[in-house]
Amino acid sequence: MSRVHSFSATIQYKGTNYNGWQIQNGQAGKTIQGEINYALKKITKSELIHTIGSGRTDAGVHALGQVIRMDLPFMIEPIGLQRALNALIPADIRILEVKKIDESFHPIYNAKWKEYIYCFSTSTIISPFDRELVAQYPYEIDIAAMKNGGRLFLGKHDFCNFSCTGTEVKSTIREIFEFSLEPINGGHPWINLASSGATANYYLFRIRGSGFLKQMVRLIVGALFNLGRGKIKETDIAAALVAPYGVKKVGFVADPEGLYLAEVHY
Amino acid sequence: MSRVHSFSATIQYKGTNYNGWQIQNGQAGKTIQGEINYALKKITKSELIHTIGSGRTDAGVHALGQVIRMDLPFMIEPIGLQRALNALIPADIRILEVKKIDESFHPIYNAKWKEYIYCFSTSTIISPFDRELVAQYPYEIDIAAMKNGGRLFLGKHDFCNFSCTGTEVKSTIREIFEFSLEPINGGHPWINLASSGATANYYLFRIRGSGFLKQMVRLIVGALFNLGRGKIKETDIAAALVAPYGVKKVGFVADPEGLYLAEVHY
C-alpha cells in the first residue's frame, strides 16, 4: 500500500453559494470540500485523496481561517499545491497557505481553540456590497444587555440547549474562553452607504471556545437577540445552561450570512 | 392628458449580476433600470412610468450614488415610494433617498460633475469577500509613474481616443477636474486575508469630471496600467490626448469589477 502524504491548508471562503463545508451524501448543492476534492483529484490524477476540515460550517457560513488536512498518494511541493489548487477552485474559495504535516495531525482533535465571529446590522437598509456578509436584524436592541448576557456563556457548560438536535456527539459540554460584542464602523473603506437616508449600524460578536456544537454560535446569538429585545431575561439563559434538556428554547438560529469561522488555533 | 409627477432617487447597486443600468432592447440580461421600472409598474399599477439615469453604467459596474429621475402618473409620498421600491427590488439594489423634484430636472444635463472611483489590487490572491468589488491586476506596477501620468488627463481634452467606438455623442470633449491614486487598507474592517501566505495591496483611483464618455474611465485606467508596467510612455498618453483619432491605442478597457459611479453633483 502506498504511503500517504499529508498536508494542512488554511483556507478562506465566502459560503454564500455553498451548502457548507462538508460533502453530504444525497444532499443537493455544492460544498467547499467537494470543490477542493475535485481539484485534488485533477491535480493528482487519482481517486486516492482524502480531506478533513477542522469543523463543518453550515450553508451560507463563511470562513476566514478554516484549517483542513489533505492526504495525497504522492509528494508535491506545498507552494505548488497551493498554486494548483487556487487555479482550479472557484474564486470564492482561496487557499492561503499549504504546509507539509505529520501524519498524526488531526484538524479537529488537535485544535486548542476556535474563534467565530458574527457580524450583524440593525439598520433597515444594508449596503448592496455587504448584504451577503452581514446578518440583518433590523430592530431596536439593547446592546449593553446583550453584552451582559453574553458573559453567562463564559466557562464550562453543557450546551445541549444551544445545539441543533439530532447531532451525534459524545458530549455536549464545551468551554467558552472569551466573548465580546462591539460596534464597528462597517463596510469597505471605499464603499459606504451615502449618508442620505441610511446609516449603517454594524456590530461584531466574537466568541472563542474549546469547540462548538452544530449551530451553537447561531443559537447563542439568537438567544442574545431575544435578550436584546426583552423577549427573554438573563435568568432564562442561565436556566438553559444549567438544566440540560427540557427548558424552553431561549434562542432561535440566527441567520448564517453573518457567521465566520475566524481562526483555529493549534 | 394626466400630469406627470417627477421624483429623483439616489441609488446604490452592486452591478455584478446586471447587464448595466440601462434597459437595452434585444439584449439579454437583467438591468438595474429594468428592475426599478418593474417595481414602479407594480407600485403604480400603470404602464405610464418613465425613468432616466444620470449615466449608463456598464455590465458589472457598481454605483454608490447613481441619481435617477422617475416620472409617475400620480402623486406618492417620497418616503413611501422609497420603502415600496426597496421592498420590491432585489437586495443588491438599494434606494437611499427619494425626493419630489421639479419637472425641469434632468439627471444628465443638470449634473455639474460626476465622480468615479476604481479600486484594484495587485495581489495574486484576492479575498473571496472582495473579488466582485475589486479589479485584480496582479503585476508589479510603478504607482508613482501612474500618478504622474494621471495628471495629463486634467483639464479640457478631446477624449475620442479614450472612448468606446460607435458611441453616438455630439462632442467627445470633456473636462477632468480632479484625479488621485492612493494605496488603501483594503477589505472590510472585520474581514482580512490572514497574514499567512497573502497580503492584499489595494489602490483607489478617483476621478472627477464634467462628464464621461462610454468606457472612458476604464480606458484611462487601462492606459495608466500600461504606463505603470512600462509598456507605454507619458508622451504616448499626451499624444493620444492632442491628436484626435488615428493614434495607436494607449489603453485597454480595464475590468469592470473595480469601477463605481461614486457621486453625481448638481
Short mmCIF file of C-alpha atoms in Angstrom, two decimals:
data_model
loop_
_atom_site.label_atom_id
_atom_site.label_comp_id
_atom_site.label_asym_id
_atom_site.label_seq_id
_atom_site.Cartn_x
_atom_site.Cartn_y
_atom_site.Cartn_z
CA MET A 1 0.00 0.00 0.00
CA SER A 2 1.34 3.38 -0.95
CA ARG A 3 2.34 5.81 1.75
CA VAL A 4 0.05 8.78 2.47
CA HIS A 5 1.47 12.30 2.18
CA SER A 6 -0.32 14.72 4.49
CA PHE A 7 -0.69 18.48 4.15
CA SER A 8 -2.57 21.13 6.07
CA ALA A 9 -4.14 24.14 4.39
CA THR A 10 -5.56 27.37 5.75
CA ILE A 11 -8.48 28.37 3.61
CA GLN A 12 -10.85 31.28 3.31
CA TYR A 13 -14.26 31.13 1.70
CA LYS A 14 -17.42 33.07 1.09
CA GLY A 15 -20.07 30.50 1.93
CA THR A 16 -22.98 32.22 0.14
CA ASN A 17 -23.08 29.87 -2.84
CA TYR A 18 -22.28 26.66 -0.94
CA ASN A 19 -24.12 24.09 1.07
CA GLY A 20 -21.48 24.29 3.80
CA TRP A 21 -18.01 22.78 4.12
CA GLN A 22 -18.81 19.10 4.21
CA ILE A 23 -19.77 16.80 1.34
CA GLN A 24 -23.14 15.34 2.24
CA ASN A 25 -24.30 12.20 0.56
CA GLY A 26 -27.66 12.57 -1.06
CA GLN A 27 -27.87 16.32 -0.38
CA ALA A 28 -28.08 18.78 -3.21
CA GLY A 29 -25.75 21.73 -3.62
CA LYS A 30 -22.08 22.45 -3.95
CA THR A 31 -19.81 22.15 -0.91
CA ILE A 32 -16.37 23.64 -0.22
CA GLN A 33 -14.95 20.18 0.42
CA GLY A 34 -16.44 18.96 -2.85
CA GLU A 35 -14.68 21.72 -4.81
CA ILE A 36 -11.35 21.01 -3.10
CA ASN A 37 -11.62 17.24 -3.56
CA TYR A 38 -12.46 17.73 -7.23
CA ALA A 39 -9.36 19.92 -7.70
CA LEU A 40 -7.14 17.46 -5.77
CA LYS A 41 -8.31 14.59 -7.96
CA LYS A 42 -7.44 16.64 -11.04
CA ILE A 43 -4.01 17.60 -9.64
CA THR A 44 -3.09 14.06 -8.52
CA LYS A 45 -4.94 12.26 -11.33
CA SER A 46 -6.02 9.90 -8.57
CA GLU A 47 -9.13 9.00 -6.59
CA LEU A 48 -6.93 8.21 -3.56
CA ILE A 49 -7.35 11.55 -1.86
CA HIS A 50 -8.92 12.31 1.49
CA THR A 51 -9.71 15.58 3.25
CA ILE A 52 -10.87 16.55 6.76
CA GLY A 53 -11.96 20.00 7.94
CA SER A 54 -11.47 21.40 11.44
CA GLY A 55 -15.22 21.79 11.63
CA ARG A 56 -18.18 21.79 9.31
CA THR A 57 -19.54 25.19 8.52
CA ASP A 58 -23.22 25.27 7.55
CA ALA A 59 -24.79 26.51 4.33
CA GLY A 60 -24.08 30.22 3.82
CA VAL A 61 -21.50 30.39 6.62
CA HIS A 62 -18.08 31.85 5.77
CA ALA A 63 -14.53 31.10 6.89
CA LEU A 64 -11.57 33.40 7.32
CA GLY A 65 -9.23 30.67 8.52
CA GLN A 66 -10.64 27.17 8.16
CA VAL A 67 -7.89 24.58 8.62
CA ILE A 68 -8.05 21.30 6.72
CA ARG A 69 -5.96 18.20 6.29
CA MET A 70 -5.36 16.75 2.84
CA ASP A 71 -3.97 13.24 2.25
CA LEU A 72 -2.49 12.62 -1.17
CA PRO A 73 -0.98 9.47 -2.70
CA PHE A 74 2.37 11.10 -3.50
CA MET A 75 4.58 14.03 -2.54
CA ILE A 76 4.01 17.51 -4.00
CA GLU A 77 5.74 20.81 -3.12
CA PRO A 78 3.39 22.73 -0.76
CA ILE A 79 3.71 26.02 -2.69
CA GLY A 80 2.99 24.23 -5.96
CA LEU A 81 -0.02 22.51 -4.42
CA GLN A 82 -1.34 25.86 -3.18
CA ARG A 83 -0.99 27.46 -6.63
CA ALA A 84 -2.50 24.49 -8.45
CA LEU A 85 -5.47 24.43 -6.06
CA ASN A 86 -6.10 28.19 -6.37
CA ALA A 87 -6.01 27.84 -10.16
CA LEU A 88 -8.63 25.07 -10.12
CA ILE A 89 -11.07 26.04 -7.36
CA PRO A 90 -13.65 28.86 -7.68
CA ALA A 91 -12.55 32.40 -6.73
CA ASP A 92 -14.85 32.45 -3.69
CA ILE A 93 -12.57 29.86 -2.07
CA ARG A 94 -8.88 30.74 -1.60
CA ILE A 95 -6.07 28.63 -0.23
CA LEU A 96 -3.95 30.98 1.88
CA GLU A 97 -1.25 28.53 2.86
CA VAL A 98 -0.27 24.87 2.48
CA LYS A 99 2.14 23.08 4.84
CA LYS A 100 3.57 19.58 4.93
CA ILE A 101 2.39 17.97 8.16
CA ASP A 102 2.95 14.89 10.22
CA GLU A 103 0.51 12.05 9.61
CA SER A 104 -0.61 12.26 13.24
CA PHE A 105 -2.10 15.77 12.85
CA HIS A 106 -5.88 15.88 13.14
CA PRO A 107 -7.55 19.24 12.41
CA ILE A 108 -10.39 18.62 14.88
CA TYR A 109 -8.74 16.76 17.79
CA ASN A 110 -5.54 18.83 17.82
CA ALA A 111 -7.33 22.20 17.92
CA LYS A 112 -6.74 24.10 21.19
CA TRP A 113 -9.42 26.68 20.50
CA LYS A 114 -11.59 28.08 17.73
CA GLU A 115 -12.86 31.57 17.21
CA TYR A 116 -16.09 32.51 15.45
CA ILE A 117 -17.25 35.99 14.63
CA TYR A 118 -20.78 37.07 13.87
CA CYS A 119 -21.38 40.37 12.13
CA PHE A 120 -24.82 41.93 12.13
CA SER A 121 -26.54 45.18 11.37
CA THR A 122 -29.63 46.70 12.96
CA SER A 123 -30.13 49.06 10.02
CA THR A 124 -33.22 48.88 7.85
CA ILE A 125 -31.05 49.30 4.74
CA ILE A 126 -27.95 47.15 4.25
CA SER A 127 -25.39 48.12 1.64
CA PRO A 128 -25.72 46.01 -1.55
CA PHE A 129 -21.98 45.35 -1.13
CA ASP A 130 -22.32 43.84 2.36
CA ARG A 131 -25.65 42.07 2.28
CA GLU A 132 -24.19 38.57 1.85
CA LEU A 133 -21.57 39.21 4.55
CA VAL A 134 -23.65 40.64 7.36
CA ALA A 135 -26.81 39.40 9.05
CA GLN A 136 -29.61 41.91 9.20
CA TYR A 137 -31.55 42.22 12.45
CA PRO A 138 -33.45 45.47 11.90
CA TYR A 139 -34.80 46.01 15.41
CA GLU A 140 -34.07 48.25 18.34
CA ILE A 141 -31.93 46.15 20.61
CA ASP A 142 -30.22 46.76 23.93
CA ILE A 143 -26.55 46.08 23.17
CA ALA A 144 -25.49 46.60 26.82
CA ALA A 145 -27.96 43.93 27.94
CA MET A 146 -26.61 41.58 25.25
CA LYS A 147 -23.04 42.17 26.43
CA ASN A 148 -24.05 41.31 29.97
CA GLY A 149 -25.98 38.26 28.83
CA GLY A 150 -23.07 37.03 26.73
CA ARG A 151 -20.93 36.73 29.89
CA LEU A 152 -23.22 33.94 31.11
CA PHE A 153 -21.82 31.67 28.41
CA LEU A 154 -18.22 32.03 29.66
CA GLY A 155 -16.74 28.94 31.27
CA LYS A 156 -17.58 25.26 31.00
CA HIS A 157 -21.25 24.41 30.38
CA ASP A 158 -23.47 21.75 28.95
CA PHE A 159 -24.57 23.42 25.72
CA CYS A 160 -27.19 20.82 24.80
CA ASN A 161 -29.85 23.56 24.75
CA PHE A 162 -27.70 25.55 22.34
CA SER A 163 -27.22 22.83 19.80
CA CYS A 164 -29.19 21.67 16.83
CA THR A 165 -30.99 18.46 17.78
CA GLY A 166 -30.07 15.23 16.09
CA THR A 167 -26.32 15.86 16.18
CA GLU A 168 -24.25 12.81 17.09
CA VAL A 169 -21.65 13.89 19.62
CA LYS A 170 -20.11 12.12 22.63
CA SER A 171 -20.53 15.11 24.91
CA THR A 172 -22.35 18.42 24.71
CA ILE A 173 -20.00 20.02 27.24
CA ARG A 174 -17.85 22.81 25.85
CA GLU A 175 -15.81 25.64 27.32
CA ILE A 176 -16.05 29.27 26.22
CA PHE A 177 -12.90 31.31 26.94
CA GLU A 178 -13.70 34.71 25.53
CA PHE A 179 -16.65 36.70 24.31
CA SER A 180 -17.07 40.27 23.11
CA LEU A 181 -19.69 42.37 21.37
CA GLU A 182 -18.69 45.75 19.96
CA PRO A 183 -19.98 48.28 17.44
CA ILE A 184 -17.81 48.59 14.36
CA ASN A 185 -17.55 51.05 11.55
CA GLY A 186 -19.00 48.86 8.87
CA GLY A 187 -18.38 48.49 5.22
CA HIS A 188 -15.38 48.75 2.98
CA PRO A 189 -13.15 51.76 3.40
CA TRP A 190 -14.08 52.69 -0.17
CA ILE A 191 -17.76 51.75 -0.02
CA ASN A 192 -20.14 53.39 2.36
CA LEU A 193 -23.81 53.94 2.21
CA ALA A 194 -24.34 57.58 1.36
CA SER A 195 -25.25 59.46 4.50
CA SER A 196 -28.52 60.49 2.91
CA GLY A 197 -31.37 58.30 4.00
CA ALA A 198 -29.41 55.45 5.52
CA THR A 199 -26.96 54.94 8.33
CA ALA A 200 -25.35 51.60 8.89
CA ASN A 201 -25.14 50.19 12.41
CA TYR A 202 -22.78 47.25 12.44
CA TYR A 203 -21.87 45.09 15.40
CA LEU A 204 -19.28 42.38 15.77
CA PHE A 205 -19.81 39.44 18.09
CA ARG A 206 -16.68 37.40 18.82
CA ILE A 207 -16.54 34.09 20.68
CA ARG A 208 -13.63 31.78 21.43
CA GLY A 209 -14.00 28.29 22.84
CA SER A 210 -12.66 24.77 23.08
CA GLY A 211 -15.10 23.65 20.41
CA PHE A 212 -18.60 24.32 19.17
CA LEU A 213 -21.65 22.14 18.59
CA LYS A 214 -23.68 22.32 15.42
CA GLN A 215 -25.41 25.74 15.19
CA MET A 216 -24.19 26.61 18.71
CA VAL A 217 -22.91 30.09 17.81
CA ARG A 218 -26.07 30.98 15.90
CA LEU A 219 -28.25 29.73 18.80
CA ILE A 220 -26.22 31.81 21.28
CA VAL A 221 -26.55 34.87 19.04
CA GLY A 222 -30.29 34.16 18.67
CA ALA A 223 -30.66 33.99 22.47
CA LEU A 224 -28.82 37.30 22.84
CA PHE A 225 -31.03 38.89 20.16
CA ASN A 226 -34.07 37.77 22.17
CA LEU A 227 -32.48 39.22 25.30
CA GLY A 228 -31.68 42.49 23.49
CA ARG A 229 -35.34 42.85 22.52
CA GLY A 230 -36.61 41.99 26.01
CA LYS A 231 -38.26 38.74 24.92
CA ILE A 232 -36.29 36.70 27.47
CA LYS A 233 -34.37 37.50 30.66
CA GLU A 234 -30.83 36.70 31.76
CA THR A 235 -32.29 34.13 34.14
CA ASP A 236 -33.77 32.26 31.15
CA ILE A 237 -30.30 31.93 29.61
CA ALA A 238 -28.81 30.87 32.96
CA ALA A 239 -31.53 28.23 33.33
CA ALA A 240 -30.92 26.88 29.84
CA LEU A 241 -27.23 26.49 30.72
CA VAL A 242 -27.74 24.60 34.00
CA ALA A 243 -30.73 22.41 33.26
CA PRO A 244 -29.87 20.19 30.31
CA TYR A 245 -32.81 19.49 28.03
CA GLY A 246 -36.40 20.29 28.67
CA VAL A 247 -36.12 24.03 29.21
CA LYS A 248 -37.95 26.20 26.75
CA LYS A 249 -35.93 27.39 23.76
CA VAL A 250 -34.31 30.70 24.63
CA GLY A 251 -32.77 31.31 21.24
CA PHE A 252 -33.51 30.94 17.57
CA VAL A 253 -30.96 30.02 14.92
CA ALA A 254 -29.62 33.41 13.77
CA ASP A 255 -29.15 33.87 10.01
CA PRO A 256 -25.99 32.33 8.53
CA GLU A 257 -24.73 35.34 6.48
CA GLY A 258 -23.06 36.98 9.47
CA LEU A 259 -21.16 33.93 10.72
CA TYR A 260 -17.44 33.34 10.08
CA LEU A 261 -15.13 30.60 11.31
CA ALA A 262 -12.37 33.11 12.06
CA GLU A 263 -9.47 31.10 13.45
CA VAL A 264 -8.49 27.61 14.54
CA HIS A 265 -5.58 27.57 16.93
CA TYR A 266 -3.31 24.54 17.45
CA MET B 1 -53.51 64.00 -20.57
CA SER B 2 -52.64 63.36 -16.97
CA ARG B 3 -49.96 65.41 -15.27
CA VAL B 4 -46.54 63.80 -14.66
CA HIS B 5 -45.22 63.63 -11.11
CA SER B 6 -41.44 63.66 -11.03
CA PHE B 7 -39.10 62.28 -8.37
CA SER B 8 -35.36 61.89 -8.08
CA ALA B 9 -33.75 58.93 -6.34
CA THR B 10 -30.21 58.29 -5.16
CA ILE B 11 -29.47 54.63 -5.61
CA GLN B 12 -26.67 52.22 -4.82
CA TYR B 13 -26.10 48.92 -6.57
CA LYS B 14 -23.71 46.04 -6.90
CA GLY B 15 -23.52 45.61 -10.66
CA THR B 16 -22.13 42.05 -10.66
CA ASN B 17 -25.37 40.35 -11.64
CA TYR B 18 -26.61 43.01 -14.05
CA ASN B 19 -26.10 43.96 -17.65
CA GLY B 20 -25.59 47.60 -16.64
CA TRP B 21 -28.03 50.37 -15.72
CA GLN B 22 -29.89 50.83 -18.96
CA ILE B 23 -32.62 48.65 -20.47
CA GLN B 24 -31.35 47.58 -23.86
CA ASN B 25 -33.81 46.36 -26.42
CA GLY B 26 -32.93 42.97 -27.77
CA GLN B 27 -30.07 42.43 -25.32
CA ALA B 28 -30.18 39.62 -22.81
CA GLY B 29 -29.62 40.07 -19.10
CA LYS B 30 -31.17 41.93 -16.22
CA THR B 31 -30.62 45.67 -15.90
CA ILE B 32 -30.94 47.98 -12.89
CA GLN B 33 -33.41 50.17 -14.77
CA GLY B 34 -35.43 47.10 -15.69
CA GLU B 35 -35.77 46.10 -12.02
CA ILE B 36 -36.78 49.63 -10.99
CA ASN B 37 -39.28 50.02 -13.83
CA TYR B 38 -40.81 46.65 -12.96
CA ALA B 39 -41.24 47.72 -9.32
CA LEU B 40 -42.66 51.13 -10.32
CA LYS B 41 -45.23 49.46 -12.57
CA LYS B 42 -46.27 47.23 -9.67
CA ILE B 43 -46.47 50.18 -7.26
CA THR B 44 -48.44 52.43 -9.62
CA LYS B 45 -50.38 49.62 -11.33
CA SER B 46 -49.66 51.55 -14.50
CA GLU B 47 -47.51 51.29 -17.59
CA LEU B 48 -47.22 55.10 -17.68
CA ILE B 49 -43.89 55.30 -15.92
CA HIS B 50 -40.59 56.62 -17.23
CA THR B 51 -37.09 56.65 -15.76
CA ILE B 52 -33.79 58.31 -16.74
CA GLY B 53 -30.37 57.66 -15.16
CA SER B 54 -27.59 60.25 -14.77
CA GLY B 55 -25.42 57.93 -16.83
CA ARG B 56 -25.40 54.36 -18.00
CA THR B 57 -23.08 52.11 -16.07
CA ASP B 58 -21.83 49.06 -18.00
CA ALA B 59 -22.26 45.39 -17.13
CA GLY B 60 -20.57 44.56 -13.82
CA VAL B 61 -20.03 48.22 -12.88
CA HIS B 62 -21.29 49.39 -9.48
CA ALA B 63 -22.82 52.62 -8.20
CA LEU B 64 -22.56 54.25 -4.80
CA GLY B 65 -24.67 57.25 -5.73
CA GLN B 66 -26.39 56.95 -9.09
CA VAL B 67 -29.07 59.62 -9.45
CA ILE B 68 -32.21 58.91 -11.46
CA ARG B 69 -35.42 60.64 -12.38
CA MET B 70 -38.73 58.80 -12.14
CA ASP B 71 -41.94 60.07 -13.74
CA LEU B 72 -45.16 58.62 -12.36
CA PRO B 73 -48.77 59.17 -13.36
CA PHE B 74 -49.86 60.29 -9.87
CA MET B 75 -48.53 61.66 -6.61
CA ILE B 76 -46.98 59.41 -3.95
CA GLU B 77 -45.22 60.34 -0.69
CA PRO B 78 -41.43 60.18 -1.36
CA ILE B 79 -40.71 58.15 1.81
CA GLY B 80 -43.47 55.70 0.94
CA LEU B 81 -42.16 55.38 -2.61
CA GLN B 82 -38.65 54.65 -1.26
CA ARG B 83 -39.95 51.94 1.08
CA ALA B 84 -42.16 50.34 -1.54
CA LEU B 85 -39.30 50.28 -4.05
CA ASN B 86 -36.85 48.76 -1.56
CA ALA B 87 -39.41 46.09 -0.72
CA LEU B 88 -39.86 45.14 -4.38
CA ILE B 89 -36.37 45.42 -5.92
CA PRO B 90 -33.55 42.90 -5.29
CA ALA B 91 -31.28 43.45 -2.27
CA ASP B 92 -28.28 44.25 -4.47
CA ILE B 93 -30.02 47.49 -5.44
CA ARG B 94 -30.99 49.94 -2.68
CA ILE B 95 -32.84 53.22 -2.90
CA LEU B 96 -31.10 55.56 -0.44
CA GLU B 97 -33.35 58.57 -0.90
CA VAL B 98 -36.35 59.77 -2.90
CA LYS B 99 -37.19 63.45 -3.42
CA LYS B 100 -40.01 65.26 -5.18
CA ILE B 101 -38.48 67.30 -7.97
CA ASP B 102 -39.43 69.91 -10.47
CA GLU B 103 -40.39 68.63 -13.92
CA SER B 104 -37.48 70.56 -15.44
CA PHE B 105 -34.81 68.50 -13.64
CA HIS B 106 -32.74 66.31 -15.94
CA PRO B 107 -30.25 63.91 -14.26
CA ILE B 108 -27.74 64.13 -17.14
CA TYR B 109 -27.95 67.76 -18.32
CA ASN B 110 -28.18 69.30 -14.85
CA ALA B 111 -25.14 67.44 -13.47
CA LYS B 112 -22.25 69.79 -12.57
CA TRP B 113 -19.75 66.98 -12.12
CA LYS B 114 -19.51 63.24 -11.64
CA GLU B 115 -17.03 61.22 -9.66
CA TYR B 116 -15.95 57.67 -10.46
CA ILE B 117 -13.70 55.51 -8.35
CA TYR B 118 -11.78 52.47 -9.48
CA CYS B 119 -10.49 50.03 -6.91
CA PHE B 120 -7.83 47.49 -7.85
CA SER B 121 -5.42 45.07 -6.26
CA THR B 122 -2.00 43.97 -7.47
CA SER B 123 -2.08 40.90 -5.19
CA THR B 124 -2.02 37.40 -6.63
CA ILE B 125 -4.71 36.36 -4.15
CA ILE B 126 -7.84 38.45 -3.71
CA SER B 127 -10.09 37.87 -0.73
CA PRO B 128 -13.19 35.81 -1.62
CA PHE B 129 -15.17 38.61 0.05
CA ASP B 130 -13.82 41.35 -2.23
CA ARG B 131 -13.35 39.65 -5.55
CA GLU B 132 -16.51 41.06 -7.15
CA LEU B 133 -15.76 44.55 -5.82
CA VAL B 134 -12.13 45.00 -6.78
CA ALA B 135 -10.33 44.57 -10.10
CA GLN B 136 -7.29 42.33 -9.98
CA TYR B 137 -4.16 43.45 -11.83
CA PRO B 138 -1.54 41.09 -10.40
CA TYR B 139 1.60 42.73 -11.78
CA GLU B 140 4.41 44.83 -10.45
CA ILE B 141 3.45 48.36 -11.37
CA ASP B 142 5.02 51.75 -10.78
CA ILE B 143 2.34 53.65 -8.86
CA ALA B 144 4.37 56.89 -8.82
CA ALA B 145 4.59 56.80 -12.64
CA MET B 146 0.83 56.20 -12.82
CA LYS B 147 0.18 59.19 -10.54
CA ASN B 148 2.30 61.41 -12.77
CA GLY B 149 0.64 60.04 -15.88
CA GLY B 150 -2.83 60.62 -14.46
CA ARG B 151 -2.15 64.36 -14.25
CA LEU B 152 -2.03 64.50 -18.06
CA PHE B 153 -5.77 63.92 -18.14
CA LEU B 154 -6.53 67.01 -16.03
CA GLY B 155 -8.19 69.88 -17.89
CA LYS B 156 -10.26 70.03 -21.07
CA HIS B 157 -9.38 67.47 -23.74
CA ASP B 158 -10.84 65.65 -26.68
CA PHE B 159 -11.23 62.16 -25.22
CA CYS B 160 -12.12 60.45 -28.51
CA ASN B 161 -9.14 58.10 -28.05
CA PHE B 162 -10.45 57.19 -24.59
CA SER B 163 -13.92 56.26 -25.64
CA CYS B 164 -15.51 53.09 -26.89
CA THR B 165 -16.02 53.45 -30.65
CA GLY B 166 -19.53 53.53 -32.02
CA THR B 167 -20.90 55.79 -29.29
CA GLU B 168 -23.26 58.47 -30.56
CA VAL B 169 -22.34 61.72 -28.85
CA LYS B 170 -22.36 65.34 -30.05
CA SER B 171 -18.89 66.07 -28.73
CA THR B 172 -16.04 63.99 -27.29
CA ILE B 173 -14.63 66.97 -25.39
CA ARG B 174 -14.80 66.59 -21.61
CA GLU B 175 -13.13 68.32 -18.68
CA ILE B 176 -11.40 66.48 -15.81
CA PHE B 177 -11.23 68.50 -12.59
CA GLU B 178 -9.58 66.13 -10.15
CA PHE B 179 -7.65 62.90 -10.12
CA SER B 180 -5.95 60.90 -7.39
CA LEU B 181 -4.42 57.47 -6.94
CA GLU B 182 -3.66 56.23 -3.43
CA PRO B 183 -2.99 52.97 -1.63
CA ILE B 184 -5.75 51.97 0.76
CA ASN B 185 -6.06 49.45 3.51
CA GLY B 186 -8.35 47.08 1.73
CA GLY B 187 -11.14 44.85 2.79
CA HIS B 188 -13.77 45.02 5.45
CA PRO B 189 -12.74 46.02 8.94
CA TRP B 190 -13.83 42.55 10.04
CA ILE B 191 -12.57 40.56 7.08
CA ASN B 192 -8.94 40.47 6.15
CA LEU B 193 -6.90 37.88 4.40
CA ALA B 194 -4.94 36.09 7.08
CA SER B 195 -1.40 37.40 7.07
CA SER B 196 -0.17 33.91 6.31
CA GLY B 197 0.52 33.48 2.64
CA ALA B 198 -1.27 36.52 1.32
CA THR B 199 -1.00 40.25 1.64
CA ALA B 200 -3.52 42.48 -0.05
CA ASN B 201 -2.33 45.54 -1.96
CA TYR B 202 -5.29 47.73 -2.72
CA TYR B 203 -5.30 51.02 -4.59
CA LEU B 204 -8.02 53.55 -5.14
CA PHE B 205 -8.19 55.65 -8.29
CA ARG B 206 -10.55 58.64 -8.12
CA ILE B 207 -11.55 60.91 -11.00
CA ARG B 208 -13.95 63.83 -11.16
CA GLY B 209 -15.07 65.48 -14.36
CA SER B 210 -17.79 67.35 -16.23
CA GLY B 211 -18.92 64.10 -17.83
CA PHE B 212 -17.58 60.82 -19.11
CA LEU B 213 -17.79 59.00 -22.43
CA LYS B 214 -18.63 55.33 -22.68
CA GLN B 215 -15.80 53.26 -21.12
CA MET B 216 -13.69 56.43 -20.69
CA VAL B 217 -12.69 55.73 -17.07
CA ARG B 218 -11.75 52.11 -17.80
CA LEU B 219 -9.71 53.20 -20.86
CA ILE B 220 -7.89 55.83 -18.76
CA VAL B 221 -7.18 53.22 -16.06
CA GLY B 222 -6.01 50.77 -18.76
CA ALA B 223 -3.63 53.40 -20.17
CA LEU B 224 -2.25 54.05 -16.67
CA PHE B 225 -1.80 50.29 -16.10
CA ASN B 226 0.21 50.16 -19.35
CA LEU B 227 2.24 53.15 -18.15
CA GLY B 228 2.81 51.52 -14.76
CA ARG B 229 4.24 48.43 -16.44
CA GLY B 230 6.44 50.44 -18.81
CA LYS B 231 4.51 49.37 -21.92
CA ILE B 232 3.84 52.96 -22.95
CA LYS B 233 5.37 56.36 -22.08
CA GLU B 234 3.80 59.59 -20.82
CA THR B 235 4.37 61.04 -24.29
CA ASP B 236 2.08 58.34 -25.73
CA ILE B 237 -0.75 59.44 -23.44
CA ALA B 238 -0.10 63.11 -24.25
CA ALA B 239 -0.17 62.31 -27.98
CA ALA B 240 -3.47 60.40 -27.64
CA LEU B 241 -4.97 63.47 -25.93
CA VAL B 242 -3.89 66.07 -28.53
CA ALA B 243 -4.24 64.16 -31.81
CA PRO B 244 -7.87 63.05 -32.13
CA TYR B 245 -8.28 59.68 -33.79
CA GLY B 246 -5.61 57.75 -35.61
CA VAL B 247 -3.09 57.40 -32.77
CA LYS B 248 -2.38 53.89 -31.59
CA LYS B 249 -4.43 52.63 -28.64
CA VAL B 250 -2.60 53.51 -25.45
CA GLY B 251 -5.03 51.81 -23.09
CA PHE B 252 -7.15 48.72 -22.82
CA VAL B 253 -10.59 48.56 -21.22
CA ALA B 254 -9.82 47.74 -17.57
CA ASP B 255 -12.06 45.13 -15.91
CA PRO B 256 -15.47 46.37 -14.72
CA GLU B 257 -15.42 44.90 -11.15
CA GLY B 258 -13.39 47.80 -9.74
CA LEU B 259 -15.48 50.65 -11.18
CA TYR B 260 -18.06 52.63 -9.20
CA LEU B 261 -20.12 55.65 -10.14
CA ALA B 262 -19.45 57.34 -6.81
CA GLU B 263 -21.27 60.66 -6.91
CA VAL B 264 -23.26 62.92 -9.20
CA HIS B 265 -23.23 66.53 -8.12
CA TYR B 266 -25.91 69.05 -9.13
#
